[in-house]
Structures are given as structure tokens and as C-alpha cells.
Amino acid sequence: MSAQKWQATGELLGEFQALGRASLAYDVQDSHSGNMAVRRTTERGEDEIVITATGSQKGALEPNQICFLSATETDYGYYKASSETDIHARILELPGVRASMHAHVKDLVLATLDDEPKPARPPDFVPVDPLAFHHLGSAIPVDWFAVPSGSPELARVIPERLAGHPLTIIFGHGAMAKGRNLREAFFRLCVGNNAGTVVRAMERLRIDVGAVRRAVTADPGSSFAGAPPPYEIEGDDRSDFREEEEILKEFVKAGHRIFESRLSPFHTGSMSVRGVDSMLYAPKASMPRDVGGPLLRVALSAGPADDSETALHKAIYATSDFQTVMHCHIPEAEASAHFVYPGEAAPADRIIPVDAEGTFLYLVIPVLPPNVRTDELVRFLHDYKVAVVRGGGVWAVGGQSLSEVLHHPSSVREICLYRIGAVERGLDLRRLEPQKAKRW
Amino acid sequence: MPEFPISGYHGRVLVADLSRGEVRTLPLDPGLALDYLGGRGMATRVLYDTIDPACDPLGPDNAFVIAASPLIGSNAPTAGRGHMVFKSPLTGVLGTSNSGGTWGAAFKAAGFDVLVVKGAAATPVMIDISPGKAEILPADHVWGKTTHETNDVLAAVSEPGNPARVLCIGPAGENLVRFAAVANDRNRVYGRCGPGAVWGSKKLKAVRVRGKEKIAVADMEKYRSGLDQALYLMKQAPVTKRLLRDLGTAGLVELINLIAMLPHKNFQDCLHRDEDVERISGETLAKTLLEKAGSCYLCPIGCQRHTRVAGRDGREERGEGPEYETMVLMGPLCGIYDLGAITRANYRANELGLDTMSYGGTVACAMELAERGLIGREEAGGLDLAFGSGEALESLAVMTARREGLGAALAEGSYRLAAGRGHPEYAMTVKKLEIPAYDPRASYTQALGYMTSPSGACHLRGGYAVSLAFFGGAREIPRFSLLQSPIAIRNMQNVGILQDSLGVCRFTGYAFSSDPWARMVGGITGRDFSVARLEEIENRVATLERQFNIEAGVTAEDDVLPARFADVPIVVEGKERRVSREDQERMKQDYYRVRGWDAAGRPTPGLVRSLQIEESKR
Ligand code: SF4
């Protein structure tokens, strides 16, 4: 028996440990659940699977809890490895797949639960938020299994599903995601869970989710602000402004906060600090501790290669004096942007805080339509510093610092949580909202 | 005069021509209100239309302008400040100075928005203003008196419910000390840039105001929403909630020392013994000399220090201060940590009408010149001019205000003092204005603020970077970022322009920025004063101020720090810090570009057009 079968070191260990901790921080696991696997080629040219040990605490993985097994034959490493190893092994056989991850994405699981008699195939999950819609597809499969963990059925069905989808849902259990690397798999799980959070928040706000789904399915172009940039697996270690030590620290702090406070799922959102000719830019703003993301120096002038996200940062700066911009996909804000007051037909054009802190910080938070023009968005940002774009996330600006701009999405989430909680308790939002906010 | 179409303004401009001895009331141009708001913005525009920026600042062609804002007369927090602009006799560029107290609010209550004083009288005069009436009166009976005496004599006409408020100069202004101040409420001063000398050159001793005119509020609900938010945030922020009331601005002394920014011995270093700093801290002041805190008009912060101290003759004296800047510039900058000596000198400076900041900077410069053998003991009239000589402070204040002995040289300010001895490099000034009590080597943003301030080294006009470098809360910015400094300082300067144009205190900025003000001013006027519109006004005012300075002769070469800050490092958190010439140049050029100015620091014609800055009407 060779200790090499379960003794990870170096970068590989660091990656498993960091993503394990991140999954706990993002609350998509319980202490011992979930598993992660990657496929790699050894120095001898053999295919190898690296996978977390069964029963290991993902938030505190030890070196000996990362197992190395042959991709082609059973060996000792296999017996210590996750009980889902067979499933991972088959997923990792899919073309282009180098990583797979399983997590108990509770909000997504809850959003797909039903009480229909089983066995039966539950309906696909239709996301109503732009991230999941674009990154995971317009319909995510959900499968019910008699034995929903480690069973041969799972090992057969899940890889089949993942052959055609980035992520698949195991009814009442969790989800499996594939990726070109572990980060991409984790990104998809977080985006999936976020989609569940959006739907659950809508349900708590008594929004007709079915109607929103029909609208999204019928015309995604006018339901979303635009496709977010594709997930890049390269360049996370790139840092173009190491010499700007203080600003670098601010980016890292803000990135952690966005992730840990669930202001935007893993490696989504963006933030920037503007210089005179260039901006310092984090295109994957939501960054857990120990997992970075690219920190770029980008020319301020618009370029043909700019993705939609980068282009909007630049456009905001081009027509304002702001020094910082942040974009987050806050699930509670996305849901709140669809809120319709009883007796009204269309979603409200503002979110009115009902809590004391929120009321004093913002009289109203504007909700803008998905197709809002950039100049209109900038005008609202001038007056309100933060705006929710329905189907497009939360945009915020600051006059001075990243910390300042971070405060806006953070407050918006709190404000939305209070409103959602109030509706859940059967309270009348209209009676809670300050009178003056309604006329603005 | 027809009713003014915008709420919050009276629609009246009072113009006093002292050469002709006449006072006229003119209608306020509504466009001026919409484009320049009030206070600093409006006053600067009126000055630009009134004088040639190249004029002799001590000649009759110079003028000064004071403007109120639409917020003054409301109950917005701190909205009672006045702003005065003029061509500075100290710097030769735009003089722009702000004061708390009650005079600004009283001027508005007298029924006017703007006061323009031009020309020069042959004999001492004062201007007396009340609703519907303004006249020029002789002032021989108060000429030669201190600011306190003048205030007390002229305010004696007060009636219950209708107090008279007096703005006046002391002997320093009469004697054309280039950094003479103008005082109201005895100890609240328009200190920086030497407005007192401008008044003195016009033989204007005082402006007295009385009145009870009110302003209308167009949209009370909107106004109140901004007001509620402002008051709430001021109660939340530790600096506005407690620090300033408990410890005064001197509460910053120990904190600024902790961040290695407290200057020492004419900016030779930032090294102090902790026990020395403690002797002049806000805590020590509160425990020893403080009688009570006080407030300017409508201010819930209350940073004023009403103090008492034993005089040199042993008799107790009462007065105000020292504030942070005075404490440090008359204190550690001169190597002095004697709270009593600083306080006594502060009292004298207030009575005589001297800007305590420029005075402290000038004494520190004199002490360095003495240390280097460039001022002899004889020239100093036997006074000990060594760093640390607390006794010299008070005596030199009197000599300076009266231009006696060495005081005549000190009255010219540190730049002329040092340059007159062949060593301008020992003057710690930008554009000849003495640098405030925050060492620029400890914050690039503050450094750039001093370099680009329209009035020379001023932390209030140049951008109060320290408020964001350490106490900024969520808005805290990096101290040593070349990339972030140009925009950060532009934005801070712009907030300052807004505050000065609204007649509100800089310290509200510790709690909030533009948003609540936008709602308050929008509510009062009933006009669109969104944050975006306010930003446009801020940029317009900044560019107009630059335009004035360009016409006054300023070039990019004037936007630099003294060589010491590039050549001699200080140690901040274990690292040597200086602001090299290359870094200064890079930040300056970047700053020009974010302002839309060319590489020589001149506003481009395109920018002037886009900001709709009209040519001077003079
Ligand atoms: S904070 Fe101090 S200086 Fe400002 S208005 Fe209040 S009392 Fe006056």
C-alpha cells in the first residue's frame, strides 16, 4: 500500500483545500458532504483521478484526505475515496471535462422539490436569473433516484445528463457539475444555487414565478440585460498592479466580502477602480479567501475586444466622475426587481427600504428595466449610487474607494432581506414603507 | 425689485463702491444661481466678472465678494457659513476663505444673497446692512481696535431678537499683514489668503448686518428627506457624533501623529516624543483649559473650544481655541509643546486679526532661518527664535500685526521672509500659502491636493484628504496610490466646492457626501439640483477658479511642493516616504487630464465651452 495514494501536496492540495473551504463559506455543503474530483495525467503519462476522501470535512481537508486513483483500474486509493467516485470517474470521461464537483446546493434543491408521488421524473428547473440562464442553460435537468447517493443508477444517469448540460440536479439531494477545472465546476454549482435562491426569494415575495418563467422562456432577449461574459479558466493568477499594494489589498478584501456575504456567486460580478487612462479591474469580483481571480489593468478607452461587463464599466466612467464601480448579482435583489404590489399589474420601479438603516441610507433604490440605456443607468447612479437592473444585477458607484462602493450592494441585500421577511410574515409593505419614498 | 423666481434666494446683490462712497442693490441673475449655486461658486463668478485677476491685490481695483447659499436661512445642519473670495495679497492668486460663526446666516437674514465691495475709501469706514437699507459709515472710532473690541462696540446696537453681527478686521488687517484675517463672533475667522489685508487696503474696518428675512422652501418633503438623512448619518459617524465635540479638532493631534503625518520644526521631520504630543492633545486640552464646547450657527457637531488660560502676567484670560491647525502649526511645527503658550498666542492672533495657520508657518520658517544663521538675535529684537521658544510666539504675534521690528518681515509671510534672505527653499508653501498641519509625504493624495488647490496649500480648498485617508470609514482611500490620487483629490476638491457653495461645514463630510445636500437644495429651490447637476457645478467652479488663476499669472510650475518634500524622506510605517519630482509631475499631469486641462494646466477651450463658462463681464 502506498501513502502516495492519499497524500496531496503543493498547489493541488491548496486548490482542494481552498475550494473546500469556499464551499462551506458559501453554505452549499454540510460539514462532511460533497466531493470534488479532477482528472490529470501523471508524469508517467497515465490518467489519474484525484478525489476527496469519503467522510472528509471539506472545510478542513488534510493532505491525506485527497486520494489518487488510477482512472482505469481499481486500487487502494479507491476505497478511501468518496462514495461517489464511480460517478465522478464517468463524468471525468466526458470530452473536455477535467473536473467534477458535487454539493448540497440547498436553495437549488429546495427550489426543485415537489410533493408529487414518486417514482417520477420532476420537471426541469427553469432559471429566471441571467447568470444561470446563460451559464447553465434555459432548462436544467432534475432526476429522482430511489437511492440518491452513490448508487449505480446515479453513476449511469448523471454522466448522461452532464454530457449535455454543465450541471444537473439530484432531486432532494444536491447537484453535480462538470468543469474544465475545479473552479469552473464550483462556479457552476454556485450559480446554480444562486438560481435557486432567486426563485425561493420570489416565492417568499409571492411573485408568480411561473409567469416570470414563461416570459423568460418566451423572450430571453428582453428579460435579461445581456449575456454575462463566458467563464474563463485561464488567468486567475494574473495581477497587473502588484505595485499598487494598498489598492490590491482593497480588491482582495472586497472580493472576499462579495463572496462570503453572498452578494454575487463565485467568480461572478465585477469591480474596478479608475485611474486616468486605465482602470484596475477584477472581472471575477466574487473571490473567496485563497482563491483569487484576475486583477487587470485595462485601458479606459473602449476597445472592440471588450466584453459587455468591461464595456459598461468603461461607459460609466466615460460619463461620470466616479472612481469605483461594482456589479453584483444579488439573488434577493434580482427577485425583488420582479415584485408586484398587490392590486398592481407590473413590477415596481423601485425597492423601498422598510428597515431603519436602509431607510436612512436610501430613500428608494431604483429598479431599471433589462434594456436600460447606459446613459440612463449612469443618470440613476448619479442620483442613487446604486441601481438594480431587472435581469442584469446590481450596479453601484463610489466617489472614492472600493470599500465605499461595496457598501451599496451589501446594504441592498439587507434591504431586500427585510422586505422579503416582512412579506413572508404577512405584513403589508405599503404600510411599512415611508410615505415620502412612494412619490419619488 | 421683482420677486426672484427661485426659492431660497432673495434675488439681491449689494454692491458697495468705497471709492465712490456709494451702495447699490442690483438684481441677482437667476442663471448665476442655477450655474454657480451660491457661496464659493457664486462669489467666484461675481469676482471674475468684477476684477481683473492681474490687478494689484492691495490696490483699489481688487474687490472681495461674499455670497450666501440657498440653504442658508433653512435649518440644514451647519448652513450658516459665509464664503469670501478676492485676489490674495499673500499668494497673488485667488483668495478664497470660509468661516463659521453666525455672520453668514445674519447676512442672508438681512435680505441679500451677495455682497460685493470694491474700490477703496480714503478714511476708515464700515458698511451697515439691514433689510432694505445699506450704508457706508465712518469707522474712525474703531480703527486701531482689536477684533474683539470692534465687535463689542459695533454689536452694541443689537436689540432683543434682532442681534447685530459684525465682520471686522483687527490691527493686522489695517497694517496690511499679508495673512491678516477677517473675524466674526470675535473668534470665528476668514483666515486664509489674507482677506484682512484686502479690507485694510480699502480702509474697511467692518461690515455689520441685522435682519429677520426668511426664505421659502419649495418642496418641504424633499428637503426634509435630505435633512433627516443628514442628521441621522451625523449621529452615526464617530467623528461628527462625538470626537469633535469631546475633543475639538485638536482631538486629531494624537491621531495624526499616529499616522506619522504630524509635522515638526518647519516640516523637517515628523518625529515627536509621545509625551510631548500628549501635552498638546485634544484630551489634554479638554482636561485642562476647556470651559465648554461651542457651535457655529445650526451646528450639531460643536467643535468650538471655549477655553481659559493663565496669562503671562498670571491673570486668567478667556478665549477660543486652539484648533488643530493652530495647535500644530504654532506648536510642533515650531518645536513647541507648551499648551499655555500656544493658547495665549492663539488668543493674540485672533484679537489682532492674524491667520493662525500662516502665522504659525511663518514663525516656523523664521525659526529655521534663525537656526541656519539667516536671522540674527539682534534682528529678532533680542527674542529667542530657537525652535521650542514658546515665549516668542505671543510677542511675535503682536510685532507682526503691528509690523514692528522683525514683525515687518514676518508680516510678508514665510515665502517673502525666506526669499528675502536668499533661501526661498525654507518656506514651506505652495503658491506662497503656508502648508497646513498634515505632512504631504504621508499621503500622496494630500500632497496633490496642496499642489493643485486654487488658493495655494490649503487642505480645505485642496481637498481634505486626511479625512478619507484615516477617518473615511467606508470611503477610506489608499495613502500612497499614484493611480488613485488624482481622481480621489479631484472628487474631494469637488465636494469641498459643493460644501463651500452651500455654506456648510467641511466636517459634515465625515458623515456623508453630496446626496443629502442634493435633496435639501433641490427641496428648497424646487429646481433640479441632482447629484449629477451638482457635480457639473463643482467642475464649473473648479475650472473657473483655475481660469482666474491663469489670468493672474499661474503656470504649471507653480503647482509643486517645496523641494524638501521631494528630497528629504520621512518614515511612515517603516518605509521612507517622499513625494519625488517625478511622482509630483505624474500626479499633476494626471490631475490636469481628469480636470480636462491641458499639459500646462490650462482649461481647454472645449472644456470651457462644455461647462458653459462665459467670458468675464468686466
Ligand atoms: S463643526 Fe465646528 S467649525 Fe464646523 S460648523 Fe460646527 S462648530 Fe463650526
CSV table of C-alpha atoms in Angstrom, one decimal, chain A residues 147-286:
chain,number,residue,atom,x,y,z
A,147,VAL,CA,-31.1,5.6,-3.9
A,148,PRO,CA,-29.9,9.2,-4.4
A,149,SER,CA,-26.3,8.7,-3.3
A,150,GLY,CA,-23.5,6.5,-4.6
A,151,SER,CA,-25.9,4.2,-6.5
A,152,PRO,CA,-25.3,2.6,-9.9
A,153,GLU,CA,-28.3,4.5,-11.2
A,154,LEU,CA,-26.7,7.7,-10.4
A,155,ALA,CA,-23.4,6.6,-12.0
A,156,ARG,CA,-25.4,5.9,-15.1
A,157,VAL,CA,-27.7,8.8,-15.3
A,158,ILE,CA,-25.7,11.7,-14.0
A,159,PRO,CA,-22.9,11.5,-16.6
A,160,GLU,CA,-25.5,11.2,-19.3
A,161,ARG,CA,-27.1,14.4,-18.1
A,162,LEU,CA,-23.8,16.2,-17.9
A,163,ALA,CA,-22.9,15.2,-21.4
A,164,GLY,CA,-25.4,17.8,-22.5
A,165,HIS,CA,-25.5,20.2,-19.5
A,166,PRO,CA,-23.0,21.9,-17.3
A,167,LEU,CA,-24.9,21.0,-14.2
A,168,THR,CA,-27.6,18.5,-13.2
A,169,ILE,CA,-29.8,18.3,-10.2
A,170,ILE,CA,-30.3,15.2,-8.0
A,171,PHE,CA,-33.8,15.6,-6.6
A,172,GLY,CA,-33.8,16.2,-2.8
A,173,HIS,CA,-30.0,15.8,-2.6
A,174,GLY,CA,-27.9,18.2,-4.5
A,175,ALA,CA,-26.2,18.9,-7.8
A,176,MET,CA,-23.3,17.7,-9.8
A,177,ALA,CA,-21.3,20.0,-12.1
A,178,LYS,CA,-18.6,19.4,-14.6
A,179,GLY,CA,-15.8,21.8,-15.5
A,180,ARG,CA,-12.6,22.3,-17.4
A,181,ASN,CA,-11.2,22.7,-13.9
A,182,LEU,CA,-12.4,22.5,-10.4
A,183,ARG,CA,-13.1,26.3,-10.2
A,184,GLU,CA,-15.4,26.1,-13.2
A,185,ALA,CA,-17.3,23.2,-11.6
A,186,PHE,CA,-17.6,25.1,-8.4
A,187,PHE,CA,-18.6,28.3,-10.3
A,188,ARG,CA,-21.5,26.3,-11.9
A,189,LEU,CA,-22.7,24.9,-8.5
A,190,CYS,CA,-22.7,28.4,-7.0
A,191,VAL,CA,-24.5,29.9,-10.0
A,192,GLY,CA,-27.0,27.0,-9.8
A,193,ASN,CA,-27.6,27.6,-6.1
A,194,ASN,CA,-27.9,31.3,-6.7
A,195,ALA,CA,-30.6,30.5,-9.3
A,196,GLY,CA,-32.4,28.6,-6.6
A,197,THR,CA,-32.1,31.5,-4.1
A,198,VAL,CA,-33.6,33.8,-6.7
A,199,VAL,CA,-36.6,31.5,-7.2
A,200,ARG,CA,-37.1,30.9,-3.5
A,201,ALA,CA,-36.9,34.7,-2.8
A,202,MET,CA,-39.5,35.2,-5.4
A,203,GLU,CA,-41.7,32.6,-3.9
A,204,ARG,CA,-41.3,34.3,-0.5
A,205,LEU,CA,-42.3,37.6,-2.1
A,206,ARG,CA,-45.4,35.9,-3.6
A,207,ILE,CA,-44.2,36.6,-7.1
A,208,ASP,CA,-45.8,34.4,-9.8
A,209,VAL,CA,-42.6,32.5,-10.7
A,210,GLY,CA,-44.5,30.6,-13.4
A,211,ALA,CA,-45.3,33.8,-15.1
A,212,VAL,CA,-41.8,35.0,-14.9
A,213,ARG,CA,-40.5,31.7,-16.3
A,214,ARG,CA,-42.9,31.9,-19.2
A,215,ALA,CA,-41.8,35.4,-20.0
A,216,VAL,CA,-38.1,34.4,-19.8
A,217,THR,CA,-38.6,31.3,-21.9
A,218,ALA,CA,-40.6,33.2,-24.5
A,219,ASP,CA,-38.3,36.1,-24.9
A,220,PRO,CA,-35.0,35.9,-23.0
A,221,GLY,CA,-33.7,38.8,-25.1
A,222,SER,CA,-35.9,41.2,-23.4
A,223,SER,CA,-35.9,39.6,-20.0
A,224,PHE,CA,-32.2,39.9,-19.4
A,225,ALA,CA,-29.8,42.8,-19.7
A,226,GLY,CA,-27.4,40.8,-21.9
A,227,ALA,CA,-25.3,37.7,-21.7
A,228,PRO,CA,-22.6,37.8,-19.0
A,229,PRO,CA,-19.1,37.1,-20.2
A,230,PRO,CA,-18.2,33.4,-20.6
A,231,TYR,CA,-16.4,31.8,-17.7
A,232,GLU,CA,-12.6,31.8,-18.3
A,233,ILE,CA,-10.5,29.2,-16.8
A,234,GLU,CA,-7.2,30.9,-17.6
A,235,GLY,CA,-5.5,33.8,-15.9
A,236,ASP,CA,-6.8,33.7,-12.4
A,237,ASP,CA,-3.3,34.4,-11.1
A,238,ARG,CA,-2.8,37.4,-13.3
A,239,SER,CA,-2.1,40.6,-11.3
A,240,ASP,CA,-1.3,43.6,-13.3
A,241,PHE,CA,-0.9,46.0,-10.4
A,242,ARG,CA,1.1,44.3,-7.7
A,243,GLU,CA,2.9,47.6,-7.1
A,244,GLU,CA,-0.3,49.2,-6.0
A,245,GLU,CA,-0.2,47.4,-2.7
A,246,GLU,CA,-2.9,49.3,-0.9
A,247,ILE,CA,-5.4,49.1,-3.8
A,248,LEU,CA,-4.6,45.4,-4.2
A,249,LYS,CA,-5.5,44.8,-0.6
A,250,GLU,CA,-8.8,46.6,-1.1
A,251,PHE,CA,-9.6,44.4,-4.1
A,252,VAL,CA,-8.9,41.3,-2.2
A,253,LYS,CA,-10.9,42.4,0.8
A,254,ALA,CA,-13.9,43.4,-1.3
A,255,GLY,CA,-13.7,40.2,-3.2
A,256,HIS,CA,-13.9,38.1,-0.1
A,257,ARG,CA,-16.8,40.1,1.2
A,258,ILE,CA,-18.8,39.8,-2.0
A,259,PHE,CA,-18.3,36.1,-1.9
A,260,GLU,CA,-18.8,35.4,1.8
A,261,SER,CA,-21.8,37.7,2.1
A,262,ARG,CA,-23.4,36.1,-1.0
A,263,LEU,CA,-23.5,39.4,-2.8
A,264,SER,CA,-22.6,37.5,-6.0
A,265,PRO,CA,-21.8,33.8,-6.7
A,266,PHE,CA,-18.3,32.6,-7.0
A,267,HIS,CA,-16.3,34.4,-9.7
A,268,THR,CA,-19.2,36.5,-10.9
A,269,GLY,CA,-19.7,40.2,-10.7
A,270,SER,CA,-17.0,42.7,-11.3
A,271,MET,CA,-15.4,45.7,-9.7
A,272,SER,CA,-13.0,48.4,-10.8
A,273,VAL,CA,-11.1,51.5,-9.6
A,274,ARG,CA,-10.4,54.1,-12.2
A,275,GLY,CA,-7.2,55.8,-13.0
A,276,VAL,CA,-6.7,58.5,-15.6
A,277,ASP,CA,-6.0,56.3,-18.6
A,278,SER,CA,-6.7,52.9,-17.2
A,279,MET,CA,-8.9,51.1,-14.7
A,280,LEU,CA,-7.9,48.4,-12.3
A,281,TYR,CA,-10.4,45.7,-12.9
A,282,ALA,CA,-11.5,42.4,-11.3
A,283,PRO,CA,-13.7,40.7,-13.8
A,284,LYS,CA,-14.4,37.9,-11.3
A,285,ALA,CA,-15.2,40.1,-8.3
A,286,SER,CA,-16.5,37.4,-6.0
